[in-house]
Amino acid sequence: QVQLVESGGGLVQAGGSLRLSCAASGRTFSSYAMGWFRQAPGKEREFVAAISWGGVNTYYADSVKGRFTISRDNAKKTVYLQMNSLKPEDTAVYYCAAYRSVYNIGDYYSSDEYDYWGQGTQVTVSS
């Protein structure tokens, strides 16, 4: 079993920053790509960012490119999402997820490619 625990969410004013963390346990963290997704009220879950198993390759949704940065520390089994210049439309529950197979990151934008999910952390951006 894999456990993913997110932290770092909260309430922030527009233009502010937050850093989300996702601590993993249960399998070889460094062999799996990781992703961040979010879900706003009344909307479908959407891809935010993904990072390859070694951290070399990163991918972002157009809506967050240039504002968010995904990173990972394999020694700490933790993936991060640094969010800057936050906007009210970034308000959502943010989930981290572990990719379903080792050394692979194909279709990273699809939630179907991830088999373990955290419980989510709420991010609220006020205008």
PDB file of N, CA, C and O in Angstrom, residues 28-108:
ATOM      1  N   THR A  28       8.842   2.223  -3.387  1.00  0.00           N
ATOM      2  CA  THR A  28      10.062   2.923  -3.759  1.00  0.00           C
ATOM      3  C   THR A  28       9.716   4.243  -4.432  1.00  0.00           C
ATOM      4  O   THR A  28       9.475   4.311  -5.637  1.00  0.00           O
ATOM      5  N   PHE A  29       9.706   5.290  -3.645  1.00  0.00           N
ATOM      6  CA  PHE A  29       9.268   6.609  -4.111  1.00  0.00           C
ATOM      7  C   PHE A  29      10.054   7.061  -5.331  1.00  0.00           C
ATOM      8  O   PHE A  29       9.489   7.603  -6.280  1.00  0.00           O
ATOM      9  N   SER A  30      11.348   6.837  -5.321  1.00  0.00           N
ATOM     10  CA  SER A  30      12.217   7.366  -6.375  1.00  0.00           C
ATOM     11  C   SER A  30      12.024   6.689  -7.733  1.00  0.00           C
ATOM     12  O   SER A  30      12.611   7.130  -8.721  1.00  0.00           O
ATOM     13  N   SER A  31      11.211   5.666  -7.803  1.00  0.00           N
ATOM     14  CA  SER A  31      10.971   4.971  -9.076  1.00  0.00           C
ATOM     15  C   SER A  31       9.719   5.445  -9.788  1.00  0.00           C
ATOM     16  O   SER A  31       9.446   5.000 -10.914  1.00  0.00           O
ATOM     17  N   TYR A  32       8.950   6.305  -9.146  1.00  0.00           N
ATOM     18  CA  TYR A  32       7.644   6.684  -9.676  1.00  0.00           C
ATOM     19  C   TYR A  32       7.535   8.175  -9.925  1.00  0.00           C
ATOM     20  O   TYR A  32       7.945   8.985  -9.090  1.00  0.00           O
ATOM     21  N   ALA A  33       6.938   8.526 -11.048  1.00  0.00           N
ATOM     22  CA  ALA A  33       6.574   9.912 -11.287  1.00  0.00           C
ATOM     23  C   ALA A  33       5.455  10.308 -10.318  1.00  0.00           C
ATOM     24  O   ALA A  33       4.728   9.450  -9.803  1.00  0.00           O
ATOM     25  N   MET A  34       5.350  11.599 -10.085  1.00  0.00           N
ATOM     26  CA  MET A  34       4.320  12.110  -9.174  1.00  0.00           C
ATOM     27  C   MET A  34       3.586  13.267  -9.844  1.00  0.00           C
ATOM     28  O   MET A  34       4.151  13.968 -10.699  1.00  0.00           O
ATOM     29  N   GLY A  35       2.368  13.464  -9.432  1.00  0.00           N
ATOM     30  CA  GLY A  35       1.593  14.549 -10.016  1.00  0.00           C
ATOM     31  C   GLY A  35       0.783  15.289  -8.977  1.00  0.00           C
ATOM     32  O   GLY A  35       0.550  14.790  -7.873  1.00  0.00           O
ATOM     33  N   TRP A  36       0.390  16.496  -9.344  1.00  0.00           N
ATOM     34  CA  TRP A  36      -0.556  17.291  -8.554  1.00  0.00           C
ATOM     35  C   TRP A  36      -1.783  17.559  -9.421  1.00  0.00           C
ATOM     36  O   TRP A  36      -1.648  17.922 -10.602  1.00  0.00           O
ATOM     37  N   PHE A  37      -2.932  17.396  -8.836  1.00  0.00           N
ATOM     38  CA  PHE A  37      -4.200  17.699  -9.477  1.00  0.00           C
ATOM     39  C   PHE A  37      -4.997  18.596  -8.539  1.00  0.00           C
ATOM     40  O   PHE A  37      -4.669  18.713  -7.357  1.00  0.00           O
ATOM     41  N   ARG A  38      -6.044  19.209  -9.067  1.00  0.00           N
ATOM     42  CA  ARG A  38      -6.907  20.020  -8.213  1.00  0.00           C
ATOM     43  C   ARG A  38      -8.355  19.893  -8.671  1.00  0.00           C
ATOM     44  O   ARG A  38      -8.630  19.571  -9.824  1.00  0.00           O
ATOM     45  N   GLN A  39      -9.245  20.156  -7.729  1.00  0.00           N
ATOM     46  CA  GLN A  39     -10.667  20.098  -8.026  1.00  0.00           C
ATOM     47  C   GLN A  39     -11.372  21.246  -7.329  1.00  0.00           C
ATOM     48  O   GLN A  39     -11.359  21.320  -6.091  1.00  0.00           O
ATOM     49  N   ALA A  40     -11.964  22.109  -8.121  1.00  0.00           N
ATOM     50  CA  ALA A  40     -12.741  23.221  -7.595  1.00  0.00           C
ATOM     51  C   ALA A  40     -14.202  22.795  -7.457  1.00  0.00           C
ATOM     52  O   ALA A  40     -14.638  21.853  -8.125  1.00  0.00           O
ATOM     53  N   PRO A  41     -14.957  23.469  -6.611  1.00  0.00           N
ATOM     54  CA  PRO A  41     -16.366  23.105  -6.417  1.00  0.00           C
ATOM     55  C   PRO A  41     -17.129  23.122  -7.736  1.00  0.00           C
ATOM     56  O   PRO A  41     -17.043  24.087  -8.505  1.00  0.00           O
ATOM     57  N   GLY A  42     -17.845  22.037  -8.002  1.00  0.00           N
ATOM     58  CA  GLY A  42     -18.656  21.955  -9.197  1.00  0.00           C
ATOM     59  C   GLY A  42     -17.895  21.675 -10.469  1.00  0.00           C
ATOM     60  O   GLY A  42     -18.482  21.672 -11.565  1.00  0.00           O
ATOM     61  N   LYS A  43     -16.591  21.447 -10.348  1.00  0.00           N
ATOM     62  CA  LYS A  43     -15.769  21.201 -11.533  1.00  0.00           C
ATOM     63  C   LYS A  43     -15.097  19.842 -11.446  1.00  0.00           C
ATOM     64  O   LYS A  43     -14.979  19.252 -10.369  1.00  0.00           O
ATOM     65  N   GLU A  44     -14.634  19.362 -12.591  1.00  0.00           N
ATOM     66  CA  GLU A  44     -13.922  18.095 -12.613  1.00  0.00           C
ATOM     67  C   GLU A  44     -12.488  18.286 -12.115  1.00  0.00           C
ATOM     68  O   GLU A  44     -11.929  19.372 -12.172  1.00  0.00           O
ATOM     69  N   ARG A  45     -11.906  17.188 -11.656  1.00  0.00           N
ATOM     70  CA  ARG A  45     -10.511  17.219 -11.249  1.00  0.00           C
ATOM     71  C   ARG A  45      -9.649  17.507 -12.475  1.00  0.00           C
ATOM     72  O   ARG A  45      -9.869  16.948 -13.543  1.00  0.00           O
ATOM     73  N   GLU A  46      -8.659  18.381 -12.308  1.00  0.00           N
ATOM     74  CA  GLU A  46      -7.818  18.748 -13.425  1.00  0.00           C
ATOM     75  C   GLU A  46      -6.333  18.644 -13.077  1.00  0.00           C
ATOM     76  O   GLU A  46      -5.932  18.808 -11.918  1.00  0.00           O
ATOM     77  N   PHE A  47      -5.550  18.364 -14.093  1.00  0.00           N
ATOM     78  CA  PHE A  47      -4.111  18.250 -13.956  1.00  0.00           C
ATOM     79  C   PHE A  47      -3.498  19.617 -13.652  1.00  0.00           C
ATOM     80  O   PHE A  47      -3.904  20.634 -14.219  1.00  0.00           O
ATOM     81  N   VAL A  48      -2.506  19.615 -12.757  1.00  0.00           N
ATOM     82  CA  VAL A  48      -1.787  20.846 -12.430  1.00  0.00           C
ATOM     83  C   VAL A  48      -0.313  20.737 -12.839  1.00  0.00           C
ATOM     84  O   VAL A  48       0.200  21.576 -13.578  1.00  0.00           O
ATOM     85  N   ALA A  49       0.363  19.680 -12.349  1.00  0.00           N
ATOM     86  CA  ALA A  49       1.789  19.536 -12.622  1.00  0.00           C
ATOM     87  C   ALA A  49       2.212  18.093 -12.400  1.00  0.00           C
ATOM     88  O   ALA A  49       1.554  17.357 -11.662  1.00  0.00           O
ATOM     89  N   ALA A  50       3.300  17.707 -13.055  1.00  0.00           N
ATOM     90  CA  ALA A  50       3.851  16.376 -12.873  1.00  0.00           C
ATOM     91  C   ALA A  50       5.369  16.448 -12.922  1.00  0.00           C
ATOM     92  O   ALA A  50       5.934  17.367 -13.527  1.00  0.00           O
ATOM     93  N   ILE A  51       6.004  15.466 -12.290  1.00  0.00           N
ATOM     94  CA  ILE A  51       7.456  15.419 -12.254  1.00  0.00           C
ATOM     95  C   ILE A  51       7.899  13.976 -12.416  1.00  0.00           C
ATOM     96  O   ILE A  51       7.287  13.063 -11.859  1.00  0.00           O
ATOM     97  N   SER A  52       8.947  13.775 -13.195  1.00  0.00           N
ATOM     98  CA  SER A  52       9.449  12.430 -13.427  1.00  0.00           C
ATOM     99  C   SER A  52      10.113  11.871 -12.177  1.00  0.00           C
ATOM    100  O   SER A  52      10.362  12.596 -11.212  1.00  0.00           O
ATOM    101  N   TRP A  53      10.410  10.589 -12.174  1.00  0.00           N
ATOM    102  CA  TRP A  53      10.898   9.887 -10.990  1.00  0.00           C
ATOM    103  C   TRP A  53      12.196  10.484 -10.456  1.00  0.00           C
ATOM    104  O   TRP A  53      12.401  10.531  -9.252  1.00  0.00           O
ATOM    105  N   GLY A  54      13.063  10.958 -11.337  1.00  0.00           N
ATOM    106  CA  GLY A  54      14.326  11.541 -10.898  1.00  0.00           C
ATOM    107  C   GLY A  54      14.274  13.049 -10.747  1.00  0.00           C
ATOM    108  O   GLY A  54      15.245  13.669 -10.283  1.00  0.00           O
ATOM    109  N   GLY A  55      13.144  13.646 -11.139  1.00  0.00           N
ATOM    110  CA  GLY A  55      12.985  15.089 -11.007  1.00  0.00           C
ATOM    111  C   GLY A  55      13.518  15.890 -12.171  1.00  0.00           C
ATOM    112  O   GLY A  55      13.462  17.125 -12.150  1.00  0.00           O
ATOM    113  N   VAL A  56      13.999  15.207 -13.211  1.00  0.00           N
ATOM    114  CA  VAL A  56      14.597  15.927 -14.333  1.00  0.00           C
ATOM    115  C   VAL A  56      13.544  16.607 -15.200  1.00  0.00           C
ATOM    116  O   VAL A  56      13.714  17.735 -15.666  1.00  0.00           O
ATOM    117  N   ASN A  57      12.439  15.921 -15.409  1.00  0.00           N
ATOM    118  CA  ASN A  57      11.388  16.428 -16.296  1.00  0.00           C
ATOM    119  C   ASN A  57      10.170  16.881 -15.506  1.00  0.00           C
ATOM    120  O   ASN A  57       9.701  16.160 -14.614  1.00  0.00           O
ATOM    121  N   THR A  58       9.687  18.062 -15.826  1.00  0.00           N
ATOM    122  CA  THR A  58       8.494  18.597 -15.190  1.00  0.00           C
ATOM    123  C   THR A  58       7.505  19.068 -16.252  1.00  0.00           C
ATOM    124  O   THR A  58       7.900  19.454 -17.363  1.00  0.00           O
ATOM    125  N   TYR A  59       6.239  19.018 -15.909  1.00  0.00           N
ATOM    126  CA  TYR A  59       5.169  19.356 -16.839  1.00  0.00           C
ATOM    127  C   TYR A  59       4.113  20.155 -16.087  1.00  0.00           C
ATOM    128  O   TYR A  59       3.837  19.888 -14.914  1.00  0.00           O
ATOM    129  N   TYR A  60       3.507  21.115 -16.784  1.00  0.00           N
ATOM    130  CA  TYR A  60       2.546  21.996 -16.136  1.00  0.00           C
ATOM    131  C   TYR A  60       1.330  22.221 -17.021  1.00  0.00           C
ATOM    132  O   TYR A  60       1.420  22.247 -18.247  1.00  0.00           O
ATOM    133  N   ALA A  61       0.199  22.440 -16.364  1.00  0.00           N
ATOM    134  CA  ALA A  61      -0.970  22.928 -17.077  1.00  0.00           C
ATOM    135  C   ALA A  61      -0.702  24.359 -17.514  1.00  0.00           C
ATOM    136  O   ALA A  61       0.012  25.106 -16.828  1.00  0.00           O
ATOM    137  N   ASP A  62      -1.270  24.745 -18.636  1.00  0.00           N
ATOM    138  CA  ASP A  62      -1.053  26.105 -19.135  1.00  0.00           C
ATOM    139  C   ASP A  62      -1.495  27.157 -18.120  1.00  0.00           C
ATOM    140  O   ASP A  62      -0.894  28.230 -18.027  1.00  0.00           O
ATOM    141  N   SER A  63      -2.510  26.846 -17.355  1.00  0.00           N
ATOM    142  CA  SER A  63      -3.076  27.813 -16.416  1.00  0.00           C
ATOM    143  C   SER A  63      -2.138  28.147 -15.260  1.00  0.00           C
ATOM    144  O   SER A  63      -2.320  29.173 -14.594  1.00  0.00           O
ATOM    145  N   VAL A  64      -1.147  27.291 -15.014  1.00  0.00           N
ATOM    146  CA  VAL A  64      -0.243  27.528 -13.880  1.00  0.00           C
ATOM    147  C   VAL A  64       1.206  27.722 -14.315  1.00  0.00           C
ATOM    148  O   VAL A  64       2.061  28.046 -13.477  1.00  0.00           O
ATOM    149  N   LYS A  65       1.480  27.531 -15.582  1.00  0.00           N
ATOM    150  CA  LYS A  65       2.848  27.626 -16.078  1.00  0.00           C
ATOM    151  C   LYS A  65       3.415  29.018 -15.790  1.00  0.00           C
ATOM    152  O   LYS A  65       2.773  30.042 -16.020  1.00  0.00           O
ATOM    153  N   GLY A  66       4.629  29.033 -15.241  1.00  0.00           N
ATOM    154  CA  GLY A  66       5.266  30.295 -14.891  1.00  0.00           C
ATOM    155  C   GLY A  66       4.954  30.780 -13.491  1.00  0.00           C
ATOM    156  O   GLY A  66       5.615  31.687 -12.979  1.00  0.00           O
ATOM    157  N   ARG A  67       3.955  30.185 -12.852  1.00  0.00           N
ATOM    158  CA  ARG A  67       3.580  30.573 -11.485  1.00  0.00           C
ATOM    159  C   ARG A  67       3.829  29.453 -10.479  1.00  0.00           C
ATOM    160  O   ARG A  67       4.157  29.718  -9.328  1.00  0.00           O
ATOM    161  N   PHE A  68       3.641  28.212 -10.901  1.00  0.00           N
ATOM    162  CA  PHE A  68       3.807  27.061 -10.011  1.00  0.00           C
ATOM    163  C   PHE A  68       5.084  26.312 -10.377  1.00  0.00           C
ATOM    164  O   PHE A  68       5.462  26.243 -11.554  1.00  0.00           O
ATOM    165  N   THR A  69       5.692  25.699  -9.369  1.00  0.00           N
ATOM    166  CA  THR A  69       6.875  24.869  -9.585  1.00  0.00           C
ATOM    167  C   THR A  69       6.741  23.576  -8.806  1.00  0.00           C
ATOM    168  O   THR A  69       6.518  23.604  -7.588  1.00  0.00           O
ATOM    169  N   ILE A  70       6.874  22.460  -9.509  1.00  0.00           N
ATOM    170  CA  ILE A  70       6.850  21.160  -8.859  1.00  0.00           C
ATOM    171  C   ILE A  70       8.285  20.697  -8.666  1.00  0.00           C
ATOM    172  O   ILE A  70       9.146  20.909  -9.527  1.00  0.00           O
ATOM    173  N   SER A  71       8.538  20.075  -7.520  1.00  0.00           N
ATOM    174  CA  SER A  71       9.870  19.545  -7.243  1.00  0.00           C
ATOM    175  C   SER A  71       9.722  18.341  -6.325  1.00  0.00           C
ATOM    176  O   SER A  71       8.635  18.070  -5.811  1.00  0.00           O
ATOM    177  N   ARG A  72      10.811  17.621  -6.151  1.00  0.00           N
ATOM    178  CA  ARG A  72      10.762  16.448  -5.271  1.00  0.00           C
ATOM    179  C   ARG A  72      12.100  16.252  -4.589  1.00  0.00           C
ATOM    180  O   ARG A  72      13.145  16.635  -5.113  1.00  0.00           O
ATOM    181  N   ASP A  73      12.033  15.629  -3.424  1.00  0.00           N
ATOM    182  CA  ASP A  73      13.204  15.234  -2.665  1.00  0.00           C
ATOM    183  C   ASP A  73      13.064  13.741  -2.417  1.00  0.00           C
ATOM    184  O   ASP A  73      12.308  13.324  -1.534  1.00  0.00           O
ATOM    185  N   ASN A  74      13.765  12.953  -3.195  1.00  0.00           N
ATOM    186  CA  ASN A  74      13.599  11.500  -3.079  1.00  0.00           C
ATOM    187  C   ASN A  74      14.125  10.952  -1.760  1.00  0.00           C
ATOM    188  O   ASN A  74      13.638   9.930  -1.269  1.00  0.00           O
ATOM    189  N   ALA A  75      15.106  11.611  -1.191  1.00  0.00           N
ATOM    190  CA  ALA A  75      15.613  11.157   0.113  1.00  0.00           C
ATOM    191  C   ALA A  75      14.551  11.322   1.193  1.00  0.00           C
ATOM    192  O   ALA A  75      14.475  10.517   2.123  1.00  0.00           O
ATOM    193  N   LYS A  76      13.722  12.354   1.053  1.00  0.00           N
ATOM    194  CA  LYS A  76      12.659  12.600   2.028  1.00  0.00           C
ATOM    195  C   LYS A  76      11.323  12.019   1.579  1.00  0.00           C
ATOM    196  O   LYS A  76      10.327  12.146   2.289  1.00  0.00           O
ATOM    197  N   LYS A  77      11.302  11.428   0.391  1.00  0.00           N
ATOM    198  CA  LYS A  77      10.063  10.853  -0.147  1.00  0.00           C
ATOM    199  C   LYS A  77       8.943  11.890  -0.162  1.00  0.00           C
ATOM    200  O   LYS A  77       7.805  11.613   0.246  1.00  0.00           O
ATOM    201  N   THR A  78       9.271  13.049  -0.627  1.00  0.00           N
ATOM    202  CA  THR A  78       8.320  14.158  -0.603  1.00  0.00           C
ATOM    203  C   THR A  78       8.326  14.884  -1.943  1.00  0.00           C
ATOM    204  O   THR A  78       9.387  15.093  -2.536  1.00  0.00           O
ATOM    205  N   VAL A  79       7.142  15.255  -2.388  1.00  0.00           N
ATOM    206  CA  VAL A  79       6.999  16.082  -3.578  1.00  0.00           C
ATOM    207  C   VAL A  79       6.365  17.404  -3.147  1.00  0.00           C
ATOM    208  O   VAL A  79       5.539  17.434  -2.224  1.00  0.00           O
ATOM    209  N   TYR A  80       6.767  18.477  -3.805  1.00  0.00           N
ATOM    210  CA  TYR A  80       6.331  19.810  -3.425  1.00  0.00           C
ATOM    211  C   TYR A  80       5.645  20.507  -4.598  1.00  0.00           C
ATOM    212  O   TYR A  80       5.898  20.207  -5.770  1.00  0.00           O
ATOM    213  N   LEU A  81       4.808  21.465  -4.258  1.00  0.00           N
ATOM    214  CA  LEU A  81       4.234  22.352  -5.268  1.00  0.00           C
ATOM    215  C   LEU A  81       4.328  23.768  -4.719  1.00  0.00           C
ATOM    216  O   LEU A  81       3.586  24.127  -3.783  1.00  0.00           O
ATOM    217  N   GLN A  82       5.260  24.534  -5.255  1.00  0.00           N
ATOM    218  CA  GLN A  82       5.392  25.938  -4.894  1.00  0.00           C
ATOM    219  C   GLN A  82       4.449  26.737  -5.773  1.00  0.00           C
ATOM    220  O   GLN A  82       4.549  26.689  -7.003  1.00  0.00           O
ATOM    221  N   MET A  83       3.564  27.474  -5.145  1.00  0.00           N
ATOM    222  CA  MET A  83       2.550  28.238  -5.877  1.00  0.00           C
ATOM    223  C   MET A  83       2.733  29.721  -5.601  1.00  0.00           C
ATOM    224  O   MET A  83       2.586  30.165  -4.453  1.00  0.00           O
ATOM    225  N   ASN A  84       3.066  30.459  -6.630  1.00  0.00           N
ATOM    226  CA  ASN A  84       3.269  31.903  -6.520  1.00  0.00           C
ATOM    227  C   ASN A  84       2.229  32.646  -7.343  1.00  0.00           C
ATOM    228  O   ASN A  84       1.564  32.059  -8.202  1.00  0.00           O
ATOM    229  N   SER A  85       2.094  33.918  -7.078  1.00  0.00           N
ATOM    230  CA  SER A  85       1.151  34.768  -7.818  1.00  0.00           C
ATOM    231  C   SER A  85      -0.229  34.120  -7.886  1.00  0.00           C
ATOM    232  O   SER A  85      -0.855  34.043  -8.957  1.00  0.00           O
ATOM    233  N   LEU A  86      -0.693  33.681  -6.759  1.00  0.00           N
ATOM    234  CA  LEU A  86      -1.964  32.958  -6.715  1.00  0.00           C
ATOM    235  C   LEU A  86      -3.131  33.842  -7.110  1.00  0.00           C
ATOM    236  O   LEU A  86      -3.150  35.055  -6.820  1.00  0.00           O
ATOM    237  N   LYS A  87      -4.103  33.221  -7.756  1.00  0.00           N
ATOM    238  CA  LYS A  87      -5.296  33.908  -8.236  1.00  0.00           C
ATOM    239  C   LYS A  87      -6.532  33.253  -7.609  1.00  0.00           C
ATOM    240  O   LYS A  87      -6.488  32.072  -7.239  1.00  0.00           O
ATOM    241  N   PRO A  88      -7.628  33.984  -7.512  1.00  0.00           N
ATOM    242  CA  PRO A  88      -8.857  33.372  -6.963  1.00  0.00           C
ATOM    243  C   PRO A  88      -9.255  32.100  -7.702  1.00  0.00           C
ATOM    244  O   PRO A  88      -9.792  31.169  -7.078  1.00  0.00           O
ATOM    245  N   GLU A  89      -8.984  32.022  -8.985  1.00  0.00           N
ATOM    246  CA  GLU A  89      -9.345  30.831  -9.756  1.00  0.00           C
ATOM    247  C   GLU A  89      -8.465  29.621  -9.433  1.00  0.00           C
ATOM    248  O   GLU A  89      -8.733  28.512  -9.922  1.00  0.00           O
ATOM    249  N   ASP A  90      -7.435  29.806  -8.619  1.00  0.00           N
ATOM    250  CA  ASP A  90      -6.631  28.679  -8.153  1.00  0.00           C
ATOM    251  C   ASP A  90      -7.275  27.986  -6.945  1.00  0.00           C
ATOM    252  O   ASP A  90      -6.779  26.955  -6.486  1.00  0.00           O
ATOM    253  N   THR A  91      -8.346  28.568  -6.432  1.00  0.00           N
ATOM    254  CA  THR A  91      -9.031  27.980  -5.288  1.00  0.00           C
ATOM    255  C   THR A  91      -9.552  26.588  -5.638  1.00  0.00           C
ATOM    256  O   THR A  91     -10.281  26.410  -6.612  1.00  0.00           O
ATOM    257  N   ALA A  92      -9.160  25.604  -4.835  1.00  0.00           N
ATOM    258  CA  ALA A  92      -9.531  24.216  -5.097  1.00  0.00           C
ATOM    259  C   ALA A  92      -8.965  23.334  -3.990  1.00  0.00           C
ATOM    260  O   ALA A  92      -8.155  23.793  -3.176  1.00  0.00           O
ATOM    261  N   VAL A  93      -9.387  22.093  -4.001  1.00  0.00           N
ATOM    262  CA  VAL A  93      -8.713  21.069  -3.204  1.00  0.00           C
ATOM    263  C   VAL A  93      -7.602  20.494  -4.081  1.00  0.00           C
ATOM    264  O   VAL A  93      -7.858  20.092  -5.221  1.00  0.00           O
ATOM    265  N   TYR A  94      -6.402  20.470  -3.541  1.00  0.00           N
ATOM    266  CA  TYR A  94      -5.230  20.001  -4.285  1.00  0.00           C
ATOM    267  C   TYR A  94      -4.864  18.602  -3.805  1.00  0.00           C
ATOM    268  O   TYR A  94      -4.766  18.353  -2.595  1.00  0.00           O
ATOM    269  N   TYR A  95      -4.640  17.703  -4.785  1.00  0.00           N
ATOM    270  CA  TYR A  95      -4.322  16.318  -4.498  1.00  0.00           C
ATOM    271  C   TYR A  95      -2.967  15.959  -5.111  1.00  0.00           C
ATOM    272  O   TYR A  95      -2.684  16.311  -6.264  1.00  0.00           O
ATOM    273  N   CYS A  96      -2.170  15.235  -4.375  1.00  0.00           N
ATOM    274  CA  CYS A  96      -0.989  14.642  -4.997  1.00  0.00           C
ATOM    275  C   CYS A  96      -1.332  13.189  -5.351  1.00  0.00           C
ATOM    276  O   CYS A  96      -2.222  12.578  -4.753  1.00  0.00           O
ATOM    277  N   ALA A  97      -0.615  12.679  -6.335  1.00  0.00           N
ATOM    278  CA  ALA A  97      -0.900  11.339  -6.821  1.00  0.00           C
ATOM    279  C   ALA A  97       0.382  10.682  -7.287  1.00  0.00           C
ATOM    280  O   ALA A  97       1.303  11.345  -7.774  1.00  0.00           O
ATOM    281  N   ALA A  98       0.419   9.352  -7.147  1.00  0.00           N
ATOM    282  CA  ALA A  98       1.586   8.575  -7.553  1.00  0.00           C
ATOM    283  C   ALA A  98       1.281   7.853  -8.866  1.00  0.00           C
ATOM    284  O   ALA A  98       0.231   7.203  -8.992  1.00  0.00           O
ATOM    285  N   TYR A  99       2.199   7.938  -9.811  1.00  0.00           N
ATOM    286  CA  TYR A  99       2.014   7.294 -11.105  1.00  0.00           C
ATOM    287  C   TYR A  99       1.948   5.785 -10.931  1.00  0.00           C
ATOM    288  O   TYR A  99       2.566   5.227 -10.031  1.00  0.00           O
ATOM    289  N   ARG A 100       1.232   5.123 -11.834  1.00  0.00           N
ATOM    290  CA  ARG A 100       0.907   3.713 -11.646  1.00  0.00           C
ATOM    291  C   ARG A 100       2.029   2.749 -11.971  1.00  0.00           C
ATOM    292  O   ARG A 100       1.970   1.590 -11.563  1.00  0.00           O
ATOM    293  N   SER A 101       3.066   3.160 -12.723  1.00  0.00           N
ATOM    294  CA  SER A 101       4.125   2.223 -13.091  1.00  0.00           C
ATOM    295  C   SER A 101       5.479   2.903 -12.959  1.00  0.00           C
ATOM    296  O   SER A 101       5.594   4.120 -13.023  1.00  0.00           O
ATOM    297  N   VAL A 102       6.500   2.083 -12.786  1.00  0.00           N
ATOM    298  CA  VAL A 102       7.830   2.629 -12.551  1.00  0.00           C
ATOM    299  C   VAL A 102       8.440   3.191 -13.826  1.00  0.00           C
ATOM    300  O   VAL A 102       8.146   2.748 -14.934  1.00  0.00           O
ATOM    301  N   TYR A 103       9.283   4.212 -13.647  1.00  0.00           N
ATOM    302  CA  TYR A 103      10.080   4.794 -14.724  1.00  0.00           C
ATOM    303  C   TYR A 103       9.230   5.093 -15.964  1.00  0.00           C
ATOM    304  O   TYR A 103       9.617   4.809 -17.098  1.00  0.00           O
ATOM    305  N   ASN A 104       8.099   5.691 -15.712  1.00  0.00           N
ATOM    306  CA  ASN A 104       7.166   6.003 -16.796  1.00  0.00           C
ATOM    307  C   ASN A 104       6.422   7.278 -16.435  1.00  0.00           C
ATOM    308  O   ASN A 104       6.121   7.524 -15.263  1.00  0.00           O
ATOM    309  N   ILE A 105       6.157   8.099 -17.440  1.00  0.00           N
ATOM    310  CA  ILE A 105       5.370   9.317 -17.183  1.00  0.00           C
ATOM    311  C   ILE A 105       4.527   9.656 -18.410  1.00  0.00           C
ATOM    312  O   ILE A 105       4.172  10.813 -18.639  1.00  0.00           O
ATOM    313  N   GLY A 106       4.205   8.628 -19.197  1.00  0.00           N
ATOM    314  CA  GLY A 106       3.344   8.872 -20.343  1.00  0.00           C
ATOM    315  C   GLY A 106       1.961   9.316 -19.892  1.00  0.00           C
ATOM    316  O   GLY A 106       1.469   8.895 -18.862  1.00  0.00           O
ATOM    317  N   ASP A 107       1.312  10.163 -20.687  1.00  0.00           N
ATOM    318  CA  ASP A 107      -0.039  10.664 -20.370  1.00  0.00           C
ATOM    319  C   ASP A 107      -0.113  11.184 -18.943  1.00  0.00           C
ATOM    320  O   ASP A 107      -1.081  10.913 -18.212  1.00  0.00           O
ATOM    321  N   TYR A 108       0.878  11.934 -18.525  1.00  0.00           N
ATOM    322  CA  TYR A 108       1.000  12.446 -17.161  1.00  0.00           C
ATOM    323  C   TYR A 108      -0.182  13.328 -16.768  1.00  0.00           C
ATOM    324  O   TYR A 108      -0.424  13.565 -15.591  1.00  0.00           O
TER     325      TYR A 108
END
